Amino acid sequence: AQSVTQLGSHVSVSEGALVLLRCNYSSSVPPYLFWYVQYPNQGLQLLLKYTTGATLVKGINGFEAEFKKSETSFHLTKPSAHMSDAAEYFCAVKKDSSASKIIFGSGTRLSIRP
Amino acid sequence: NAGVTQTPKFQVLKTGQSMTLQCAQDMNHNSMYWYRQDPGMGLRLIYYSASEGTTDKGEVPNGYNVSRLNKREFSLRLESAAPSQTSVYFCASSERLAENSPLHFGNGTRLTVT
């Protein structure tokens, strides 16, 4: 069965430090992968998506993610954290066109220390 | 550019009461979805509609019904609310039910059942 694991339900970094949010998936075939961000009292917004082609994907707000098939990972990074990055981040995987196969991770809450 | 609009934003129900959550999108998307979000569990799909005139069960459909009223609107009904349905409900839409079609979310309805 397909699944998504986000390591760390809460990550705290200092302003200006590297952000690394981890996502691993299990899938027998390369899936489509997404990162979403949720700010307080709002819905989820798409940060970036991997479909096919280049394994390094750039998203909005300076975030990027690298698809590593050998490690079944799709970690999210940002070189320098900003206070406005404080939010909850969800990794999601979709293997085929069935809507019921969109699997979301349990989320990682990112806090930024001044 | 409203995107996906959900009403109401907040609702408190007593056990056994019924209510309908409304959702409308103005992006001319074909597919629409209802999710519930519970702490530590990510998002779980309740029902979806691949296109106007069709609806299908997701991961957790019990206790809910849906109606795809037209291309724009997709409502979720709780016939007899239970405390286990206390959650934040999100409506989402996408261009189509394809692997790489990202979801666009509303801001959610926070429902408490006492």
Tab-separated table of C-alpha atoms in Angstrom:
chain	number	residue	atom	x	y	z
A	1	ALA	CA	0.000	0.000	0.000
A	2	GLN	CA	1.109	3.493	-0.744
A	3	SER	CA	2.089	5.682	2.197
A	4	VAL	CA	3.835	8.914	3.065
A	5	THR	CA	5.964	9.448	6.145
A	6	GLN	CA	6.975	12.858	7.392
A	7	LEU	CA	9.732	12.624	9.977
A	8	GLY	CA	9.224	15.063	12.828
A	9	SER	CA	5.829	16.488	13.674
A	10	HIS	CA	7.514	19.707	14.800
A	11	VAL	CA	10.700	21.343	13.546
A	12	SER	CA	12.152	24.537	15.027
A	13	VAL	CA	14.922	26.548	13.365
A	14	SER	CA	16.451	29.976	13.877
A	15	GLU	CA	15.724	32.783	11.467
A	16	GLY	CA	18.301	32.615	8.683
A	17	ALA	CA	19.071	28.926	9.235
A	18	LEU	CA	18.556	26.076	6.801
A	19	VAL	CA	15.113	24.506	6.722
A	20	LEU	CA	14.916	20.760	6.065
A	21	LEU	CA	11.582	18.951	6.223
A	22	ARG	CA	11.703	15.243	5.508
A	23	CYS	CA	9.298	13.174	3.436
A	24	ASN	CA	9.602	9.525	2.452
A	25	TYR	CA	7.108	7.618	0.383
A	26	SER	CA	6.500	4.001	-0.396
A	27	SER	CA	5.493	3.192	-3.909
A	28	SER	CA	6.230	0.477	-6.395
A	29	VAL	CA	6.398	2.986	-9.215
A	30	PRO	CA	7.616	6.585	-9.244
A	31	PRO	CA	4.680	8.650	-8.045
A	32	TYR	CA	3.673	12.251	-8.419
A	33	LEU	CA	4.786	14.204	-5.358
A	34	PHE	CA	3.617	17.457	-3.845
A	35	TRP	CA	4.403	19.759	-0.959
A	36	TYR	CA	1.628	21.926	0.460
A	37	VAL	CA	1.800	24.658	3.091
A	38	GLN	CA	-0.947	25.598	5.534
A	39	TYR	CA	-0.873	28.925	7.353
A	40	PRO	CA	-3.010	29.311	10.498
A	41	ASN	CA	-6.752	29.251	9.850
A	42	GLN	CA	-6.278	28.767	6.126
A	43	GLY	CA	-6.513	25.984	3.617
A	44	LEU	CA	-3.534	24.253	2.053
A	45	GLN	CA	-1.602	25.952	-0.750
A	46	LEU	CA	0.622	24.224	-3.282
A	47	LEU	CA	4.325	24.895	-2.683
A	48	LEU	CA	5.730	22.719	-5.446
A	49	LYS	CA	5.171	19.503	-7.332
A	50	TYR	CA	7.287	16.813	-8.938
A	51	THR	CA	5.914	15.057	-11.976
A	52	THR	CA	8.635	13.856	-14.351
A	53	GLY	CA	11.922	15.214	-15.589
A	54	ALA	CA	14.273	17.280	-13.423
A	55	THR	CA	14.621	15.846	-9.952
A	56	LEU	CA	15.227	19.220	-8.285
A	57	VAL	CA	11.983	21.147	-8.143
A	58	LYS	CA	11.743	24.819	-7.277
A	59	GLY	CA	8.642	26.180	-5.627
A	60	ILE	CA	7.299	29.403	-4.252
A	61	ASN	CA	8.827	31.436	-1.415
A	62	GLY	CA	12.345	30.091	-2.027
A	63	PHE	CA	11.537	26.452	-1.236
A	64	GLU	CA	12.791	23.538	-3.261
A	65	ALA	CA	12.640	19.761	-3.061
A	66	GLU	CA	14.711	16.963	-4.526
A	67	PHE	CA	13.240	13.692	-5.723
A	68	LYS	CA	15.580	10.812	-4.895
A	69	LYS	CA	14.228	7.580	-6.282
A	70	SER	CA	16.945	5.438	-4.676
A	71	GLU	CA	16.014	6.787	-1.249
A	72	THR	CA	12.262	7.123	-1.967
A	73	SER	CA	12.522	10.618	-0.543
A	74	PHE	CA	11.245	14.078	-1.450
A	75	HIS	CA	12.690	16.360	1.243
A	76	LEU	CA	11.801	20.060	1.313
A	77	THR	CA	14.531	22.638	1.863
A	78	LYS	CA	15.037	26.377	2.070
A	79	PRO	CA	18.516	27.872	2.523
A	80	SER	CA	17.509	30.663	4.896
A	81	ALA	CA	14.400	30.602	7.069
A	82	HIS	CA	12.192	33.647	7.424
A	83	MET	CA	9.696	34.349	10.184
A	84	SER	CA	6.900	34.210	7.599
A	85	ASP	CA	7.754	30.539	6.882
A	86	ALA	CA	6.169	29.463	10.167
A	87	ALA	CA	3.350	27.138	9.100
A	88	GLU	CA	2.432	23.482	8.747
A	89	TYR	CA	3.833	21.606	5.777
A	90	PHE	CA	2.315	18.522	4.177
A	91	CYS	CA	3.901	16.096	1.771
A	92	ALA	CA	1.486	14.301	-0.565
A	93	VAL	CA	1.865	11.509	-3.089
A	94	LYS	CA	-0.346	10.431	-5.959
A	95	LYS	CA	0.334	7.280	-7.898
A	96	ASP	CA	-2.416	7.370	-10.464
A	97	SER	CA	-5.464	9.298	-11.546
A	98	SER	CA	-7.716	7.942	-8.806
A	99	ALA	CA	-8.586	10.675	-6.317
A	100	SER	CA	-8.712	8.173	-3.516
A	101	LYS	CA	-5.018	7.517	-4.052
A	102	ILE	CA	-3.889	11.002	-3.004
A	103	ILE	CA	-2.121	10.289	0.262
A	104	PHE	CA	-1.150	13.104	2.620
A	105	GLY	CA	1.502	12.880	5.280
A	106	SER	CA	0.584	13.781	8.839
A	107	GLY	CA	2.266	17.173	8.549
A	108	THR	CA	5.270	18.973	10.052
A	109	ARG	CA	4.825	22.178	11.988
A	110	LEU	CA	7.704	24.582	11.315
A	111	SER	CA	8.532	27.178	13.968
A	112	ILE	CA	11.042	29.962	13.420
A	113	ARG	CA	13.026	31.347	16.368
A	114	PRO	CA	14.024	35.040	16.193
B	1	ASN	CA	-10.149	35.846	-7.663
B	2	ALA	CA	-12.047	33.994	-4.924
B	3	GLY	CA	-10.863	30.449	-5.774
B	4	VAL	CA	-12.639	27.967	-3.490
B	5	THR	CA	-15.208	29.402	-1.082
B	6	GLN	CA	-16.591	27.455	1.863
B	7	THR	CA	-19.479	28.348	4.138
B	8	PRO	CA	-19.896	28.488	7.054
B	9	LYS	CA	-16.490	29.122	8.627
B	10	PHE	CA	-17.545	27.819	12.038
B	11	GLN	CA	-20.428	25.649	13.245
B	12	VAL	CA	-21.454	24.046	16.513
B	13	LEU	CA	-23.970	21.208	16.393
B	14	LYS	CA	-25.597	19.012	18.979
B	15	THR	CA	-25.417	15.248	18.501
B	16	GLY	CA	-28.091	14.135	16.062
B	17	GLN	CA	-28.515	17.483	14.307
B	18	SER	CA	-27.997	17.776	10.578
B	19	MET	CA	-26.262	20.366	8.466
B	20	THR	CA	-24.874	21.003	5.001
B	21	LEU	CA	-21.447	22.445	4.279
B	22	GLN	CA	-21.346	24.474	1.091
B	23	CYS	CA	-18.462	24.768	-1.360
B	24	ALA	CA	-18.139	26.697	-4.610
B	25	GLN	CA	-15.201	27.221	-6.960
B	26	ASP	CA	-14.831	29.792	-9.720
B	27	MET	CA	-11.854	28.289	-11.559
B	28	ASN	CA	-13.905	26.132	-13.946
B	29	HIS	CA	-12.368	23.011	-12.418
B	30	ASN	CA	-13.822	19.619	-13.258
B	31	SER	CA	-12.995	17.765	-10.042
B	32	MET	CA	-13.961	18.592	-6.466
B	33	TYR	CA	-13.223	16.986	-3.111
B	34	TRP	CA	-14.125	16.999	0.559
B	35	TYR	CA	-11.451	16.304	3.174
B	36	ARG	CA	-11.410	16.288	6.927
B	37	GLN	CA	-8.354	17.301	8.944
B	38	ASP	CA	-7.719	15.941	12.406
B	39	PRO	CA	-4.609	16.575	14.557
B	40	GLY	CA	-1.729	14.272	13.699
B	41	MET	CA	-3.649	12.534	10.915
B	42	GLY	CA	-3.107	14.750	7.912
B	43	LEU	CA	-6.030	15.032	5.528
B	44	ARG	CA	-8.428	12.209	4.804
B	45	LEU	CA	-10.663	12.120	1.759
B	46	ILE	CA	-14.382	11.837	2.488
B	47	TYR	CA	-15.951	12.050	-1.000
B	48	TYR	CA	-14.950	13.362	-4.365
B	49	SER	CA	-16.514	14.250	-7.679
B	50	ALA	CA	-14.401	13.595	-10.745
B	51	SER	CA	-16.724	15.629	-12.941
B	52	GLU	CA	-20.170	17.166	-12.901
B	53	GLY	CA	-22.741	14.447	-12.340
B	54	THR	CA	-20.462	11.935	-10.639
B	55	THR	CA	-19.526	11.330	-7.006
B	56	ASP	CA	-17.443	8.627	-5.341
B	57	LYS	CA	-16.519	7.557	-1.836
B	58	GLY	CA	-13.118	8.337	-0.439
B	59	GLU	CA	-11.324	6.956	2.578
B	60	VAL	CA	-13.835	7.923	5.310
B	61	PRO	CA	-17.355	8.320	3.782
B	62	ASN	CA	-19.479	6.908	6.614
B	63	GLY	CA	-21.900	9.431	8.101
B	64	TYR	CA	-21.689	11.810	5.140
B	65	ASN	CA	-23.452	12.438	1.845
B	66	VAL	CA	-22.529	14.747	-1.016
B	67	SER	CA	-24.181	16.491	-3.923
B	68	ARG	CA	-22.459	17.882	-6.991
B	69	LEU	CA	-25.082	20.518	-7.708
B	70	ASN	CA	-23.385	21.820	-10.861
B	71	LYS	CA	-19.828	22.310	-12.077
B	72	ARG	CA	-19.171	25.044	-9.494
B	73	GLU	CA	-20.774	23.643	-6.353
B	74	PHE	CA	-20.174	20.549	-4.224
B	75	SER	CA	-21.929	20.221	-0.868
B	76	LEU	CA	-21.317	17.891	2.074
B	77	ARG	CA	-24.190	16.827	4.329
B	78	LEU	CA	-24.116	15.380	7.807
B	79	GLU	CA	-27.513	13.747	8.372
B	80	SER	CA	-27.079	12.972	12.077
B	81	ALA	CA	-23.975	14.548	13.541
B	82	ALA	CA	-21.789	12.622	16.003
B	83	PRO	CA	-18.956	13.870	18.248
B	84	SER	CA	-16.521	11.830	16.101
B	85	GLN	CA	-17.306	14.224	13.267
B	86	THR	CA	-15.782	17.135	15.149
B	87	SER	CA	-13.086	18.231	12.729
B	88	VAL	CA	-11.977	20.859	10.240
B	89	TYR	CA	-13.481	20.240	6.815
B	90	PHE	CA	-11.813	21.363	3.619
B	91	CYS	CA	-13.225	21.527	0.145
B	92	ALA	CA	-10.777	21.398	-2.744
B	93	SER	CA	-10.879	21.431	-6.513
B	94	SER	CA	-8.558	20.523	-9.372
B	95	GLU	CA	-8.610	20.953	-13.129
B	96	ARG	CA	-9.044	17.247	-13.606
B	97	LEU	CA	-8.460	13.951	-11.854
B	98	ALA	CA	-4.992	13.560	-13.361
B	99	GLU	CA	-1.858	12.523	-11.564
B	100	ASN	CA	-0.184	15.910	-11.753
B	101	SER	CA	-3.196	18.155	-11.236
B	102	PRO	CA	-2.722	19.955	-7.910
B	103	LEU	CA	-5.506	20.677	-5.449
B	104	HIS	CA	-6.796	24.155	-4.640
B	105	PHE	CA	-8.251	24.400	-1.145
B	106	GLY	CA	-10.832	26.545	0.574
B	107	ASN	CA	-10.165	28.021	4.014
B	108	GLY	CA	-12.078	25.329	5.860
B	109	THR	CA	-15.110	24.892	8.103
B	110	ARG	CA	-14.403	24.238	11.770
B	111	LEU	CA	-17.175	21.951	13.069
B	112	THR	CA	-17.754	21.023	16.694
B	113	VAL	CA	-20.334	18.397	17.640
B	114	THR	CA	-21.296	18.329	21.320
